[in-house]
The first five atom37 places (N, CA, C, CB, O) and aatype in JSON, in Angstrom:
{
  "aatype": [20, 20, 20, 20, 20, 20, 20, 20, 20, 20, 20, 20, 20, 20, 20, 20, 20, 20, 20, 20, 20, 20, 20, 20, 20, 20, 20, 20, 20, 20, 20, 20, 20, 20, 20, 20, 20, 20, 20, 20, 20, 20, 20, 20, 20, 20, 20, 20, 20, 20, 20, 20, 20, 20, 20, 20, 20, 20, 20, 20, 20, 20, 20, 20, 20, 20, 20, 20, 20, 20, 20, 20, 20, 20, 20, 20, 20, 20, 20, 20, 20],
  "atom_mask": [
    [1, 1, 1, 1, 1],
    [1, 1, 1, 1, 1],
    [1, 1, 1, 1, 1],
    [1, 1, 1, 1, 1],
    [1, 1, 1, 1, 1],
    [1, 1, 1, 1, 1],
    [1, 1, 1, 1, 1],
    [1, 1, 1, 1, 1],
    [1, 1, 1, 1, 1],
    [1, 1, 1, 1, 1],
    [1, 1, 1, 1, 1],
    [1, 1, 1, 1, 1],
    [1, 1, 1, 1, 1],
    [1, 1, 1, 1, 1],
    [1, 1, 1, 1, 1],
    [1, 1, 1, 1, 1],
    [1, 1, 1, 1, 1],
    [1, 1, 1, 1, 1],
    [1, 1, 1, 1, 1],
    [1, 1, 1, 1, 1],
    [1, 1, 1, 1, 1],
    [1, 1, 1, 1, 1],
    [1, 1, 1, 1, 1],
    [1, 1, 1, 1, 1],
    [1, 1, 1, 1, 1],
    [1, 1, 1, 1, 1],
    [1, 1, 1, 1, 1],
    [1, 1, 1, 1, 1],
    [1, 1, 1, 1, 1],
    [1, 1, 1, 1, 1],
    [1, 1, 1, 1, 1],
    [1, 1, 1, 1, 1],
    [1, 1, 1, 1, 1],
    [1, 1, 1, 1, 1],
    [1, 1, 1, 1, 1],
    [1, 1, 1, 1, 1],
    [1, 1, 1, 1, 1],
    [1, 1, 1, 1, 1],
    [1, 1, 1, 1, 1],
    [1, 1, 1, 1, 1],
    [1, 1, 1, 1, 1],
    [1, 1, 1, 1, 1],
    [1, 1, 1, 1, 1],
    [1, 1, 1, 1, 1],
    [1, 1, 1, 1, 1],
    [1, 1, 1, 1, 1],
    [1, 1, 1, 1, 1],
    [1, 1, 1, 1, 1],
    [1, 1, 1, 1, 1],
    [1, 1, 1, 1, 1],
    [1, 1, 1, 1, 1],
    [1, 1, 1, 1, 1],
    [1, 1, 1, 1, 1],
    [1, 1, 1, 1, 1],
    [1, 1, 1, 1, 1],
    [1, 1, 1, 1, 1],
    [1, 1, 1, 1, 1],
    [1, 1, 1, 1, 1],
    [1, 1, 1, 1, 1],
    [1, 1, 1, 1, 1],
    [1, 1, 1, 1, 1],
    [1, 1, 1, 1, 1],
    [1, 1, 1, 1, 1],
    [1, 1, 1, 1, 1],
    [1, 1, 1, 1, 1],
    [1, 1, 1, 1, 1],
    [1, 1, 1, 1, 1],
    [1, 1, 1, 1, 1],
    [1, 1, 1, 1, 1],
    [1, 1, 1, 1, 1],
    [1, 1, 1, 1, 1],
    [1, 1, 1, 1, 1],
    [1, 1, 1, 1, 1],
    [1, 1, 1, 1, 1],
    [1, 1, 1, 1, 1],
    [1, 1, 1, 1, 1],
    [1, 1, 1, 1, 1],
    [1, 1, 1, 1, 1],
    [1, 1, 1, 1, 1],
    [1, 1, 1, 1, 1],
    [1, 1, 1, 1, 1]
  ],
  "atom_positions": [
    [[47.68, 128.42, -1.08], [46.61, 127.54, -1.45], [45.26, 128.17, -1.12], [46.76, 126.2, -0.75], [44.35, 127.87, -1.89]],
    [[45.03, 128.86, -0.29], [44.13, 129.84, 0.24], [43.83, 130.51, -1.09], [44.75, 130.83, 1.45], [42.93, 129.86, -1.64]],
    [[44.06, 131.1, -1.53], [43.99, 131.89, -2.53], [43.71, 131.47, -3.63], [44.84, 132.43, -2.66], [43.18, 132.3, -4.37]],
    [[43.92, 130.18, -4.14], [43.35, 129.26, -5.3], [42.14, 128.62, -4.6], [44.48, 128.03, -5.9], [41.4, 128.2, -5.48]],
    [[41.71, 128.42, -3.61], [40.52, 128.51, -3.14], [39.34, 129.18, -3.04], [40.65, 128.44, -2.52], [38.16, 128.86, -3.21]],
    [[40.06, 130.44, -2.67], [39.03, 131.94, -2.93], [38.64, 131.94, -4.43], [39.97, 133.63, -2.6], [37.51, 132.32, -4.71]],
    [[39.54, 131.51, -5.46], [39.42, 131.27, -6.69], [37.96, 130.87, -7.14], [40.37, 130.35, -6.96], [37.31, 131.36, -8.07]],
    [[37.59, 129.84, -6.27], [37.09, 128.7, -6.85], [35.7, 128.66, -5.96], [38.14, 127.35, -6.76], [34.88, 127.77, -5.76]],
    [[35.84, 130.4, -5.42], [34.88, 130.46, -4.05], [34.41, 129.26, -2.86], [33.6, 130.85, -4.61], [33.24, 129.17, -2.49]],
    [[35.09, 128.69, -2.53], [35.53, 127.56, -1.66], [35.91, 127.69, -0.72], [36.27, 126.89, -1.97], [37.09, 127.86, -0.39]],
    [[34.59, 127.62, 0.2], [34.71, 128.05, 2.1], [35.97, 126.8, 2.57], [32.59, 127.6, 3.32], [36.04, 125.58, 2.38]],
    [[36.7, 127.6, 3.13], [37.74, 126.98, 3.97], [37.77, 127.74, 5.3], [39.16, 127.0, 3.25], [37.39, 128.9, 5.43]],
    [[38.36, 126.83, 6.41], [38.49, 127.67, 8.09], [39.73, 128.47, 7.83], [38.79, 126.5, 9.73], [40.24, 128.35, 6.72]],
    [[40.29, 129.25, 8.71], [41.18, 130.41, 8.42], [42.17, 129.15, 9.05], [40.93, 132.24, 9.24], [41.95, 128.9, 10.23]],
    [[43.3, 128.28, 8.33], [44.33, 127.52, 8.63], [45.33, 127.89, 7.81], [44.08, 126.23, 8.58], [45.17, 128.34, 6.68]],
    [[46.37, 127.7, 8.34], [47.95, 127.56, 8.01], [48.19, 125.87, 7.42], [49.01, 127.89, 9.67], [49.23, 125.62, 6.82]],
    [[47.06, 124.68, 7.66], [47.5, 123.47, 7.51], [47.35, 123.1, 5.89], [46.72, 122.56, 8.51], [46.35, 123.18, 5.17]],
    [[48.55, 122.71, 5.62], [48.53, 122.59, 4.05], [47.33, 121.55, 3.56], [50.08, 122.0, 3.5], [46.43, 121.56, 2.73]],
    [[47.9, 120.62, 4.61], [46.93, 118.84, 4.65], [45.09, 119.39, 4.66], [47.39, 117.56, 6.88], [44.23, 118.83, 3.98]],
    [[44.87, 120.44, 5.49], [43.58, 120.31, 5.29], [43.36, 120.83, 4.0], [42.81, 120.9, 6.29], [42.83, 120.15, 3.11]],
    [[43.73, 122.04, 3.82], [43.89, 122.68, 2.45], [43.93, 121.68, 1.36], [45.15, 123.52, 2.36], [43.09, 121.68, 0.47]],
    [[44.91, 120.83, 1.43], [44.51, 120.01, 0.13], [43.53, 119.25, -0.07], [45.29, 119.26, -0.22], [42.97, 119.0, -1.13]],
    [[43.21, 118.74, 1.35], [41.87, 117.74, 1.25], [40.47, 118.69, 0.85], [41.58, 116.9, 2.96], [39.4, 118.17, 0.53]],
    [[40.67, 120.15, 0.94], [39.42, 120.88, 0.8], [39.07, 120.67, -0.67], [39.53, 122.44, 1.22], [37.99, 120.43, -1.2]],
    [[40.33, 120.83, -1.2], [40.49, 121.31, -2.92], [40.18, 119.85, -3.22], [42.29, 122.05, -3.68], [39.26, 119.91, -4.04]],
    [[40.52, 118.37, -2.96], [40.54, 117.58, -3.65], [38.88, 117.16, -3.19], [41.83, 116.7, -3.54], [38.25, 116.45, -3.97]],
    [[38.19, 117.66, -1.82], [36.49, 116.8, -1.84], [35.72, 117.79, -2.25], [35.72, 116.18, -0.26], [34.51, 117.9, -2.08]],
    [[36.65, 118.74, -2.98], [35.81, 119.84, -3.62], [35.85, 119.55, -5.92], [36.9, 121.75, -2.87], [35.35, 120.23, -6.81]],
    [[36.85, 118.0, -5.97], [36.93, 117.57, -6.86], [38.14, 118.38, -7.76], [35.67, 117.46, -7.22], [38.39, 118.24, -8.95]],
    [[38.72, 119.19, -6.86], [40.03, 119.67, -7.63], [41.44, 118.79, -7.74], [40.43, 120.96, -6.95], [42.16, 118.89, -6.75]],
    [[41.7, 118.36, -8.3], [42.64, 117.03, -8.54], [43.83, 118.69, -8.65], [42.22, 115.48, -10.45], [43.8, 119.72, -9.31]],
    [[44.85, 118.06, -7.49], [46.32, 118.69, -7.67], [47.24, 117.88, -7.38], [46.64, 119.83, -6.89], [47.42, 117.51, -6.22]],
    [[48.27, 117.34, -8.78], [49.21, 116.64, -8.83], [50.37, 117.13, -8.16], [49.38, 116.37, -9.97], [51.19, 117.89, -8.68]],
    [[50.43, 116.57, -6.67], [51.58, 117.17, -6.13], [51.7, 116.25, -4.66], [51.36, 118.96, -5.95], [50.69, 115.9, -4.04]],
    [[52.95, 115.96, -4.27], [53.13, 114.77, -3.54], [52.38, 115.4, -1.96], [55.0, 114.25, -3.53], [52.6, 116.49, -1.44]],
    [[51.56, 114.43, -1.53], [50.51, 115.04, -0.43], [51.74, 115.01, 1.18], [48.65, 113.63, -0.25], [51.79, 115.7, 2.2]],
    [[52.57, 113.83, 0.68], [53.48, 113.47, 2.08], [54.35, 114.47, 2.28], [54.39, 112.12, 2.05], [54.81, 114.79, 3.38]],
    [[54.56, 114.9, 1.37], [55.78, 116.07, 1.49], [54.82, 117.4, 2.24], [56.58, 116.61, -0.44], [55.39, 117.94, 3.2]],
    [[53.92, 117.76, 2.01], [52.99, 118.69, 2.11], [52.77, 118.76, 3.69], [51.73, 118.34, 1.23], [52.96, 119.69, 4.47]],
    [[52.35, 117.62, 3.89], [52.6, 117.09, 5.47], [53.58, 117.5, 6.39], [52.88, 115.8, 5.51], [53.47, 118.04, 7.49]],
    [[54.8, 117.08, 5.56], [55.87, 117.07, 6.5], [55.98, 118.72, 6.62], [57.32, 116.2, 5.93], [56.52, 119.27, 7.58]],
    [[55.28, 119.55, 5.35], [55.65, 121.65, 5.28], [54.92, 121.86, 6.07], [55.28, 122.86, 3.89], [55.23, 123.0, 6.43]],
    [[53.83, 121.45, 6.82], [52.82, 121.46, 7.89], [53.63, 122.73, 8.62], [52.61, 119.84, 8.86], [53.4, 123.85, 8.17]],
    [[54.46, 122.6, 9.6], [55.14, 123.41, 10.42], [55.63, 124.6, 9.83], [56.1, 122.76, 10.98], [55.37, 125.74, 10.2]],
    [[56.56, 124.17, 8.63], [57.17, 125.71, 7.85], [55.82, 126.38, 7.42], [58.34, 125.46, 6.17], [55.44, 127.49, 7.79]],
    [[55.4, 125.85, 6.9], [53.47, 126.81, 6.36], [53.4, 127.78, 7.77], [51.33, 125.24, 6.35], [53.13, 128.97, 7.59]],
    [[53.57, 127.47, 8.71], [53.67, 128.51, 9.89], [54.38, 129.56, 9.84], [54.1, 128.05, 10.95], [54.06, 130.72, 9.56]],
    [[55.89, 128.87, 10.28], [57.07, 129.61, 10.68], [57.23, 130.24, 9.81], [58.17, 129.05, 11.01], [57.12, 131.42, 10.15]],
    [[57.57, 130.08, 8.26], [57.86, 130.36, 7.55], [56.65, 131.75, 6.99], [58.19, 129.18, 7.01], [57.05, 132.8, 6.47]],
    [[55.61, 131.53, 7.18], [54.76, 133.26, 7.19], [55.63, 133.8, 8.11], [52.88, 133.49, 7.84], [56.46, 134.48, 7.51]],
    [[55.78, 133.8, 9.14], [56.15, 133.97, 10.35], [57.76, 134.56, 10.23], [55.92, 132.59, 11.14], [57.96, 135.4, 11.1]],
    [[58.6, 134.39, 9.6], [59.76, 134.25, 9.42], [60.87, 133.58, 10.21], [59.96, 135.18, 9.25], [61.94, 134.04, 10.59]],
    [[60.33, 132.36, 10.37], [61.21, 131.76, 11.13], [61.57, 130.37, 10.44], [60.65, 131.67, 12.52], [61.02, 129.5, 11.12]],
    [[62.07, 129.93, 9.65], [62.29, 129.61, 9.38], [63.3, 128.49, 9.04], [61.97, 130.14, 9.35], [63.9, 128.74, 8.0]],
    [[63.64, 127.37, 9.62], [64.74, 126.49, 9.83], [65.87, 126.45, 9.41], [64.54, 125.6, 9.6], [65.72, 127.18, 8.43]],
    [[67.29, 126.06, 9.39], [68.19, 125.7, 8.35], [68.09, 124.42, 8.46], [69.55, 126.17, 8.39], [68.94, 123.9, 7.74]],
    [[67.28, 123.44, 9.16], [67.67, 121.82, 9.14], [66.42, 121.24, 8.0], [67.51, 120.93, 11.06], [66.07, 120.08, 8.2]],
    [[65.99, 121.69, 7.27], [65.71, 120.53, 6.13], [66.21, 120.49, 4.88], [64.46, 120.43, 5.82], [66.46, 121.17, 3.89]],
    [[66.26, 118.82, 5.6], [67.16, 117.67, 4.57], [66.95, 117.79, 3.81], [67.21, 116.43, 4.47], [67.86, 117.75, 2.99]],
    [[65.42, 118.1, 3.27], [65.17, 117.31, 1.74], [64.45, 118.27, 0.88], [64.16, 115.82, 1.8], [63.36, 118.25, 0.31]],
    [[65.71, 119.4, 1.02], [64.98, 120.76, 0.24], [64.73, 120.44, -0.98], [65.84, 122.11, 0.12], [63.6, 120.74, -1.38]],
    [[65.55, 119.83, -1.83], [65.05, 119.58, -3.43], [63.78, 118.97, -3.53], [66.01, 118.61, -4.29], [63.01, 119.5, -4.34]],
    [[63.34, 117.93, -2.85], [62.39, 117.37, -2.47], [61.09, 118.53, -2.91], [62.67, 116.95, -0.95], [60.55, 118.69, -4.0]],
    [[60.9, 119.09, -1.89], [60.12, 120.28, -1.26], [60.04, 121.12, -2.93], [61.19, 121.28, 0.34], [59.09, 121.23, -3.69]],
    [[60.82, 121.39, -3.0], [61.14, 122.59, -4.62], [60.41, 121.56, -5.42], [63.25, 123.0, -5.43], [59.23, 121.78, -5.69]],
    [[60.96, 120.49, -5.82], [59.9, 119.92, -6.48], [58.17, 119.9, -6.33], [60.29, 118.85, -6.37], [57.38, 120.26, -7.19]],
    [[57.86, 119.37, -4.99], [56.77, 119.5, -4.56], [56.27, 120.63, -4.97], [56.73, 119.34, -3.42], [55.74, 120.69, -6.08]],
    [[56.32, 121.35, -4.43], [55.73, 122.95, -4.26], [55.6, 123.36, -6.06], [57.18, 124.27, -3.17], [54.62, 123.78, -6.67]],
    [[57.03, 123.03, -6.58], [56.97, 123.14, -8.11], [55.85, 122.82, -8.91], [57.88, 122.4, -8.63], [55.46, 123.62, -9.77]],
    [[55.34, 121.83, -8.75], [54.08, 120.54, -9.17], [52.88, 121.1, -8.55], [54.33, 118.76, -8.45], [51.87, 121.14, -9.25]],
    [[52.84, 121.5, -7.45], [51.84, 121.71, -7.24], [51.7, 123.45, -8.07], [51.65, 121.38, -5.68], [50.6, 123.7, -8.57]],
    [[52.51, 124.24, -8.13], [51.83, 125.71, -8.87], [51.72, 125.0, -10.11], [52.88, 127.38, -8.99], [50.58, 125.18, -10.53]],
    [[52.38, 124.29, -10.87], [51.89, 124.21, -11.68], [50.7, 123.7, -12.04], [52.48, 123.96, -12.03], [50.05, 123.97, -13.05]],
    [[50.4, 122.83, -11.0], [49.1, 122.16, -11.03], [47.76, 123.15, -11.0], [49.09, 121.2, -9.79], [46.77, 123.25, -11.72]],
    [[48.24, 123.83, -9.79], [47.31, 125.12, -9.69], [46.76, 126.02, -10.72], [47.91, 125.95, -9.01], [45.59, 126.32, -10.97]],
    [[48.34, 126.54, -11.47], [47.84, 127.31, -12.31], [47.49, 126.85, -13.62], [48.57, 128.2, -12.38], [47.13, 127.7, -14.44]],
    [[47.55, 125.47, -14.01], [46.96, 124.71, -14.6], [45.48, 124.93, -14.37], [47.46, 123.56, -14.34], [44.95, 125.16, -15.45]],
    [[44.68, 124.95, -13.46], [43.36, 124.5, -13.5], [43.18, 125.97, -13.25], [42.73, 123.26, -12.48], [42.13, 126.19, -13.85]],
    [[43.52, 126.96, -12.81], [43.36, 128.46, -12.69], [42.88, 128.78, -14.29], [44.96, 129.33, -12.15], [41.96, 129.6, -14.38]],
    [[43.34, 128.26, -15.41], [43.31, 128.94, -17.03], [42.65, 127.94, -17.62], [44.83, 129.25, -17.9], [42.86, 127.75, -18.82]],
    [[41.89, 127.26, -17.05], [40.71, 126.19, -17.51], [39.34, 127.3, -17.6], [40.43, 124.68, -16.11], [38.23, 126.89, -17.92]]
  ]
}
């Protein structure tokens, strides 16, 4: 998400937090259709997961694939505007 930010030259603090990240893009008037609660809950993997550490306990991987799905597309939706 960092990186569709830089896009859009859009000062953000150097975070791993998805939640702020989205709130940057959306009071910056970038509308991204993509479920914000789920995003929340990736809070932690957005870490580990640079990191490579990565869990085997989440439940609600399809969930997540979706999410994440919706949101590139959302992204690269407004990327070719």
């Amino acid at each position: 998400m960092a990186n569709f930010l830089n896009q859009y030259k859009i000062y953000y603090p150097k975070v791993h937090d998805l939640d702020t990240l989205f709130s940057i893009a959306v009071n910056n008037n970038i509308e991204l259709n993509t479920d914000r609660d789920i995003l929340i809950e990736l809070n932690d993997y957005a870490v580990e997961g640079r990191y490579a550490m990565m869990h085997d306990d989440m439940e609600n991987i399809q969930d997540i694939f979706i999410t994440i799905s919706s949101l590139m597309e959302s992204v690269n939706h407004i990327l070719k505007e």
